[in-house]
PDB file of C-alpha atoms in Angstrom:
ATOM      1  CA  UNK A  16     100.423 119.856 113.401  1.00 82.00           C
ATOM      2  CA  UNK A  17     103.520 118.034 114.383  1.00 92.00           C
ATOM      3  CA  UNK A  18     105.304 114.858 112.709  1.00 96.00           C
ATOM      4  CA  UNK A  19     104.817 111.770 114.141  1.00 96.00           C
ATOM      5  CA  UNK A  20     107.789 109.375 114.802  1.00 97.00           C
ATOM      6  CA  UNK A  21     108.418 105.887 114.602  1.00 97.00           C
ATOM      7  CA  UNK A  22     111.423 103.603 114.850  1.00 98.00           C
ATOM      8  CA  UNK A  23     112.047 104.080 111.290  1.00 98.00           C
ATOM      9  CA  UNK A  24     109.797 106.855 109.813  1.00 98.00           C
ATOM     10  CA  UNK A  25     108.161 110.081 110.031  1.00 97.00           C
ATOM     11  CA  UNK A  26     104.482 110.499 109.469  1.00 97.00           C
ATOM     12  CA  UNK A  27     104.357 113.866 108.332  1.00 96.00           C
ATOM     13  CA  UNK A  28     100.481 115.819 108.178  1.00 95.00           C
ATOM     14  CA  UNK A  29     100.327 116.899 104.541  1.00 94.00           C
ATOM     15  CA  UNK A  30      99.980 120.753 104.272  1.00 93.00           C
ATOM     16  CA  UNK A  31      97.575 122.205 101.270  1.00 94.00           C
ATOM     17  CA  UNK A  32     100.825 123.176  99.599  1.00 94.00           C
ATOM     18  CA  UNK A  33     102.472 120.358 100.040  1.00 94.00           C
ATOM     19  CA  UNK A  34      99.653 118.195  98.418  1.00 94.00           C
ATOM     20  CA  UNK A  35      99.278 120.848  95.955  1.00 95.00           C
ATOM     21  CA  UNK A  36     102.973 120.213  94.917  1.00 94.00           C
ATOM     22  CA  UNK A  37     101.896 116.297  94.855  1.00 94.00           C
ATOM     23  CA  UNK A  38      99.652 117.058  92.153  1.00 95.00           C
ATOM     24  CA  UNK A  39     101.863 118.686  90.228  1.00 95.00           C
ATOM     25  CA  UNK A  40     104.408 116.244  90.213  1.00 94.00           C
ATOM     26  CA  UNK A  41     106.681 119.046  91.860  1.00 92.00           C
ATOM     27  CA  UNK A  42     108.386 118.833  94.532  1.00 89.00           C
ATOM     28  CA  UNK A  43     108.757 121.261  97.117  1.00 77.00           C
ATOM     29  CA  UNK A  44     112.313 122.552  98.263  1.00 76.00           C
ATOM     30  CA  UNK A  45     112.313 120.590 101.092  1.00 73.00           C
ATOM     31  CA  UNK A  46     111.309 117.306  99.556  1.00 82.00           C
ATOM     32  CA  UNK A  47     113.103 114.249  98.919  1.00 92.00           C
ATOM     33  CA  UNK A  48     110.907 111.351  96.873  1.00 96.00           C
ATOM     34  CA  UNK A  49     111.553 108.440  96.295  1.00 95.00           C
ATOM     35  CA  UNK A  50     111.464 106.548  92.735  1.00 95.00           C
ATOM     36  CA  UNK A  51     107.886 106.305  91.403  1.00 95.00           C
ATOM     37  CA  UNK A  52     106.064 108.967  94.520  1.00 96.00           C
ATOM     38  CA  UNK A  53     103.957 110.446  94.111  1.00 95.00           C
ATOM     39  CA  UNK A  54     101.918 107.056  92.740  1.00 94.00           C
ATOM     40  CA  UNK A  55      98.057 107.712  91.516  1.00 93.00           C
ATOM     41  CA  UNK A  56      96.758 106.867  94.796  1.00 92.00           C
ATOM     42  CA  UNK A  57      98.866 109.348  96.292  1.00 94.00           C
ATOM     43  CA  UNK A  58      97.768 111.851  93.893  1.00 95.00           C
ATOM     44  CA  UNK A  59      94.313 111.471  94.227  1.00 93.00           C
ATOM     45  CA  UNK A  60      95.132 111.778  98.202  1.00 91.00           C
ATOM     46  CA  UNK A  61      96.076 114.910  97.641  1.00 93.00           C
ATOM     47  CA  UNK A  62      93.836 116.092  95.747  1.00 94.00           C
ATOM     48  CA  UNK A  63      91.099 114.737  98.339  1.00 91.00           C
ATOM     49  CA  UNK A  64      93.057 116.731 100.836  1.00 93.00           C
ATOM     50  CA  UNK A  65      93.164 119.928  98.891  1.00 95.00           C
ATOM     51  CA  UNK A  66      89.384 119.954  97.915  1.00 94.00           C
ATOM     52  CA  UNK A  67      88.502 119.280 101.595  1.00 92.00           C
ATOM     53  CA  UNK A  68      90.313 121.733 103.151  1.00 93.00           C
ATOM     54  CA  UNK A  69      88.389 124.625 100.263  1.00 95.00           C
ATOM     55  CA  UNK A  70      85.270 123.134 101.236  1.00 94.00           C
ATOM     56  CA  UNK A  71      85.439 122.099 105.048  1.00 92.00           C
ATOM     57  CA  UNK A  72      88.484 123.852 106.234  1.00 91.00           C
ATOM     58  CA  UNK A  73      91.561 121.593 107.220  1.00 90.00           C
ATOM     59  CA  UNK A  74      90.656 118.116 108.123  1.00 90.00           C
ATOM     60  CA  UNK A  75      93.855 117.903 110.306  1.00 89.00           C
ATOM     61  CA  UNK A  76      94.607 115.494 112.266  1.00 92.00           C
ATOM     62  CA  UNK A  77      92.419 113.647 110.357  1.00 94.00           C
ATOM     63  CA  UNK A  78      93.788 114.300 106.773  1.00 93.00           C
ATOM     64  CA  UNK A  79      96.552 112.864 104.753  1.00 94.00           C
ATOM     65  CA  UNK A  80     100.054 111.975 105.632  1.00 96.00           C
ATOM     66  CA  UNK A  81     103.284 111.391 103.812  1.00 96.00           C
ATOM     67  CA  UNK A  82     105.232 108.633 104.857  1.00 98.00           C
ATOM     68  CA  UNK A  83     108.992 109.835 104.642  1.00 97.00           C
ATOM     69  CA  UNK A  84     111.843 107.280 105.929  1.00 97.00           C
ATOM     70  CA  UNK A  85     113.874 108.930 109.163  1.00 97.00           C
ATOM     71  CA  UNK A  86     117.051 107.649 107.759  1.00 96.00           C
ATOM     72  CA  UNK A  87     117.451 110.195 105.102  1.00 95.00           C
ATOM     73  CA  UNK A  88     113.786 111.836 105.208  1.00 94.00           C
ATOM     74  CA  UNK A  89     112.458 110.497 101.493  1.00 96.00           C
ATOM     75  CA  UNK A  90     108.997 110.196 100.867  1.00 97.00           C
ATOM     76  CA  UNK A  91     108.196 106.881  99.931  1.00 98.00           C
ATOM     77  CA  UNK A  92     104.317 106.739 100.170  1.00 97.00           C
ATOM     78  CA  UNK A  93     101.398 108.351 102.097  1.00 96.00           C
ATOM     79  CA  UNK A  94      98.651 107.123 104.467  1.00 95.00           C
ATOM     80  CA  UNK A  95      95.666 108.685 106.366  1.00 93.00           C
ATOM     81  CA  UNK A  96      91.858 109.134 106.776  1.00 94.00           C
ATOM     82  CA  UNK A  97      89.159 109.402 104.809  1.00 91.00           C
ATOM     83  CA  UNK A  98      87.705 112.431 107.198  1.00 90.00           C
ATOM     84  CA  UNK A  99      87.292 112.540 110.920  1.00 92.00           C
ATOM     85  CA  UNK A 100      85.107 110.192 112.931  1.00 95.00           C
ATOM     86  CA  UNK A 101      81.845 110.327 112.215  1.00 96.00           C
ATOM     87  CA  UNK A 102      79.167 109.836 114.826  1.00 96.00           C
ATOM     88  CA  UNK A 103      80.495 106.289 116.218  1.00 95.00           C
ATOM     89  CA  UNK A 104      83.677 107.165 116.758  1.00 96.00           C
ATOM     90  CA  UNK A 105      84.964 105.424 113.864  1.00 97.00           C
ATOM     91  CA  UNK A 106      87.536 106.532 110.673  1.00 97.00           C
ATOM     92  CA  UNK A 107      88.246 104.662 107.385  1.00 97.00           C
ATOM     93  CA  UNK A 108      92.097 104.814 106.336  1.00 97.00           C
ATOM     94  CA  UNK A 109      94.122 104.066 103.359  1.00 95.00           C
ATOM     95  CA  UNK A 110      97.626 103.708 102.549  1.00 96.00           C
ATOM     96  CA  UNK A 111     100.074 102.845  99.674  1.00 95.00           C
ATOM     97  CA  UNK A 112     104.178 102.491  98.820  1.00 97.00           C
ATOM     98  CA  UNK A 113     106.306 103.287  96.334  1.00 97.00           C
ATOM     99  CA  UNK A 114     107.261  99.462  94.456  1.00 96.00           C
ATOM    100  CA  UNK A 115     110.925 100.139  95.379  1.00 96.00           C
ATOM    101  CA  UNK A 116     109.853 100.635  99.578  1.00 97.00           C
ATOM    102  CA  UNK A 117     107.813  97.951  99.807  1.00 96.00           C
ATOM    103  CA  UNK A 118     108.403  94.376 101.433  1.00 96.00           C
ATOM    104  CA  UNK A 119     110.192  95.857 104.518  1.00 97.00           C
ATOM    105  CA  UNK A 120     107.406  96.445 106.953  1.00 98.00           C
ATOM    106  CA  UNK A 121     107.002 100.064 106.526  1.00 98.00           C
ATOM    107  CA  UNK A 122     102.955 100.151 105.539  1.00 98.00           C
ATOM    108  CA  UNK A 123     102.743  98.255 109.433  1.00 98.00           C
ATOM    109  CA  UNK A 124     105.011 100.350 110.663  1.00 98.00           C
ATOM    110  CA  UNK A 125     103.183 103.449 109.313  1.00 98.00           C
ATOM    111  CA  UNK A 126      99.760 101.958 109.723  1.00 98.00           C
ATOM    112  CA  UNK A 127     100.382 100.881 113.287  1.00 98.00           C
ATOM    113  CA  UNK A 128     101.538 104.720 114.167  1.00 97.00           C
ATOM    114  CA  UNK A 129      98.575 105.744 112.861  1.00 97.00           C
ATOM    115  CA  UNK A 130      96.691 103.314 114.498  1.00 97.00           C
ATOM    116  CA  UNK A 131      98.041 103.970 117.687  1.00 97.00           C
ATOM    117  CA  UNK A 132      97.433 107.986 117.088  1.00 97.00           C
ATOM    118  CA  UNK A 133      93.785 107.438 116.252  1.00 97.00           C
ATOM    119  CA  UNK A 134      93.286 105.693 119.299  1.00 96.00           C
ATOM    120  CA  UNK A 135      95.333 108.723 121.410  1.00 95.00           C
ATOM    121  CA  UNK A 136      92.649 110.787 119.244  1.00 95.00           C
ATOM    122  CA  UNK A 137      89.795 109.541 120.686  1.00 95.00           C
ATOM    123  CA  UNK A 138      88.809 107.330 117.806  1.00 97.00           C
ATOM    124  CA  UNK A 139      87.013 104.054 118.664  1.00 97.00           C
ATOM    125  CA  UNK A 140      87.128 102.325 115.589  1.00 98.00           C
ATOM    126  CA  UNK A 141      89.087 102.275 112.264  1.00 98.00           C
ATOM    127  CA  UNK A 142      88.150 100.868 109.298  1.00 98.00           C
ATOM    128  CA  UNK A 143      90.225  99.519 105.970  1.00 98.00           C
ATOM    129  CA  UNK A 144      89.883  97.570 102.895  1.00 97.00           C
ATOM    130  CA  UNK A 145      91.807  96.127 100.138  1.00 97.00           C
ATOM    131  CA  UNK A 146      91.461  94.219  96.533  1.00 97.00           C
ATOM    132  CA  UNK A 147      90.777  90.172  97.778  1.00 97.00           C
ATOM    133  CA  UNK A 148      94.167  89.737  95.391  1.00 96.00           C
ATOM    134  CA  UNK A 149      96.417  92.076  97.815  1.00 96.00           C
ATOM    135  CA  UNK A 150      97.123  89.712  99.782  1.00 97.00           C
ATOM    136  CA  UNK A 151     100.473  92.125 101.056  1.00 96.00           C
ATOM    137  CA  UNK A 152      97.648  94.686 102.218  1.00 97.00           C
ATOM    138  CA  UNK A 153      96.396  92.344 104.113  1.00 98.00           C
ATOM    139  CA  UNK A 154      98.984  91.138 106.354  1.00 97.00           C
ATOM    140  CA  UNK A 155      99.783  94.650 107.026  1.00 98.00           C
ATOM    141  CA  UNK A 156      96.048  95.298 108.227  1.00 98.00           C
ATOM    142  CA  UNK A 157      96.442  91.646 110.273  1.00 98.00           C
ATOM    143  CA  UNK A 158      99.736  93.167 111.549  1.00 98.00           C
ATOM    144  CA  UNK A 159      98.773  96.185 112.668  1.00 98.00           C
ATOM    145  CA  UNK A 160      95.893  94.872 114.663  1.00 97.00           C
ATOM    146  CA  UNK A 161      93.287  94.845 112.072  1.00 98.00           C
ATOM    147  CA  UNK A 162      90.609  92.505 111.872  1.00 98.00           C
ATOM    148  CA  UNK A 163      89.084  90.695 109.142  1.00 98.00           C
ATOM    149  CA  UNK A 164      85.730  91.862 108.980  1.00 98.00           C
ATOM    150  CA  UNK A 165      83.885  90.912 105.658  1.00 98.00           C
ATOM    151  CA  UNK A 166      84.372  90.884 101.788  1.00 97.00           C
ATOM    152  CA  UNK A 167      82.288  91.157  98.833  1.00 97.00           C
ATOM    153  CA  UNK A 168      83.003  90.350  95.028  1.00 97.00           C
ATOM    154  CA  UNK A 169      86.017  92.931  94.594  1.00 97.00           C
ATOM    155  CA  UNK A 170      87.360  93.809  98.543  1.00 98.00           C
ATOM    156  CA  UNK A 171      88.021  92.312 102.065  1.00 98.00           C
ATOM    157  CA  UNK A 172      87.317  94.646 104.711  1.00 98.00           C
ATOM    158  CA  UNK A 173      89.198  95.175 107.700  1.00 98.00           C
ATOM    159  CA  UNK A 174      88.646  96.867 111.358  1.00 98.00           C
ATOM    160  CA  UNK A 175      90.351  97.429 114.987  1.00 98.00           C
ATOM    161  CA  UNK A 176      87.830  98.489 117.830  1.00 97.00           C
ATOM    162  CA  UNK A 177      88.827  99.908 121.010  1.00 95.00           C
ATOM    163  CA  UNK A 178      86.155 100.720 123.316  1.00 86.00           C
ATOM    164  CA  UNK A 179      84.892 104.177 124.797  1.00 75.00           C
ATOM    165  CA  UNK A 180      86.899 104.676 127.852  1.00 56.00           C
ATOM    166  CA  UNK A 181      83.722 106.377 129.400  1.00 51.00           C
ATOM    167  CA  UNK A 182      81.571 102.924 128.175  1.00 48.00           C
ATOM    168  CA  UNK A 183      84.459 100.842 130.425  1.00 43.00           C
ATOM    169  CA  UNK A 184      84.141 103.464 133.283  1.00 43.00           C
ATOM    170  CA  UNK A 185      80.119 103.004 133.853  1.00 42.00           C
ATOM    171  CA  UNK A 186      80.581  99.287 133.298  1.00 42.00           C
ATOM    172  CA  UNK A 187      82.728  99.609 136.641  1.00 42.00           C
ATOM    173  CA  UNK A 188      80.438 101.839 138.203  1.00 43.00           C
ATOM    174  CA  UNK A 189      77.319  99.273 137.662  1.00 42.00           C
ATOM    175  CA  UNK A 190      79.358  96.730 138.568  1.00 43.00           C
ATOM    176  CA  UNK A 191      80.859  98.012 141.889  1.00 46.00           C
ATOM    177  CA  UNK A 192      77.316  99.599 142.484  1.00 45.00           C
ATOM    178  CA  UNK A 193      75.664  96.621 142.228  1.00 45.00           C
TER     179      UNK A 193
END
């Protein structure tokens, strides 16, 4: 699986190594983190990844991603889905930043590539959520193109929709049949 590029980052598709290395706080040869990555949620990211990929075989595309800056290729956080779409089309995503990255519109710039590759993907819907006191998490949802969707006691939720090319196509059809 290939990186993905954006103006300012690569979105690179965690290998089991690589998250294996995460986990131990190690990093690879080829690595260059930032102060404070791996954080937990990273951690627990990879260990999501790793346990997936010995139960259900690589989850790829649709697994975890490191968010490395293109200027000098440091990891400074990690994003990516929760599993591949289920049976509406839709994923749920998460994604975090080292303290000393954040404030500079990386987590939209990351989200929004990710966004942007779900959609490539096939993927009609994407969901997120975040602590109702993050409120930084949620202009980067709002940012990327995320929705406010609903909240309960502890999160907000948030969600983009596109809809099914082949829905739009037999809408046209009815329409110019008609």
């Amino acid at each position: 699986m290939e990186d993905l590029l954006t103006q300012r980052l690569v979105l690179h598709p965690l290998t089991v190594e690589e998250a294996q290395s995460l986990m131990r706080k190690e990093p690879g040869e080829h690595s260059h983190w930032a102060p404070g990555y791996p954080a937990v949620a990273d951690i627990a990211g990879a260990r999501r990844h790793v346990e997936t990929c010995a139960a259900e075989g690589d989850p790829q595309p649709f697994g975890a991603w490191e968010i490395r800056r293109r200027e000098d290729f440091e990891a400074i956080g990690g994003l990516g889905f929760h599993g591949p779409p289920d049976e509406e089309g839709a994923v749920t995503i998460g994604y975090g930043l080292v303290p000393v990255a954040q404030g500079r519109g990386y987590a939209t710039e990351a989200l929004r590539g990710l966004l942007r590759f779900a959609r490539v993907h096939g993927v009609r819907q994407v969901r997120g959520d975040t602590d109702r006191g993050n409120i930084a998490s949620q202009r980067v949802m709002v940012a990327a193109g995320m929705e406010p969707v609903g909240e309960d006691e502890l999160l907000k939720y948030y969600a983009v929709r596109w809809p099914d090319t082949m829905d739009g196509q037999r809408a046209r059809g009815r329409r110019e049949a008609g």
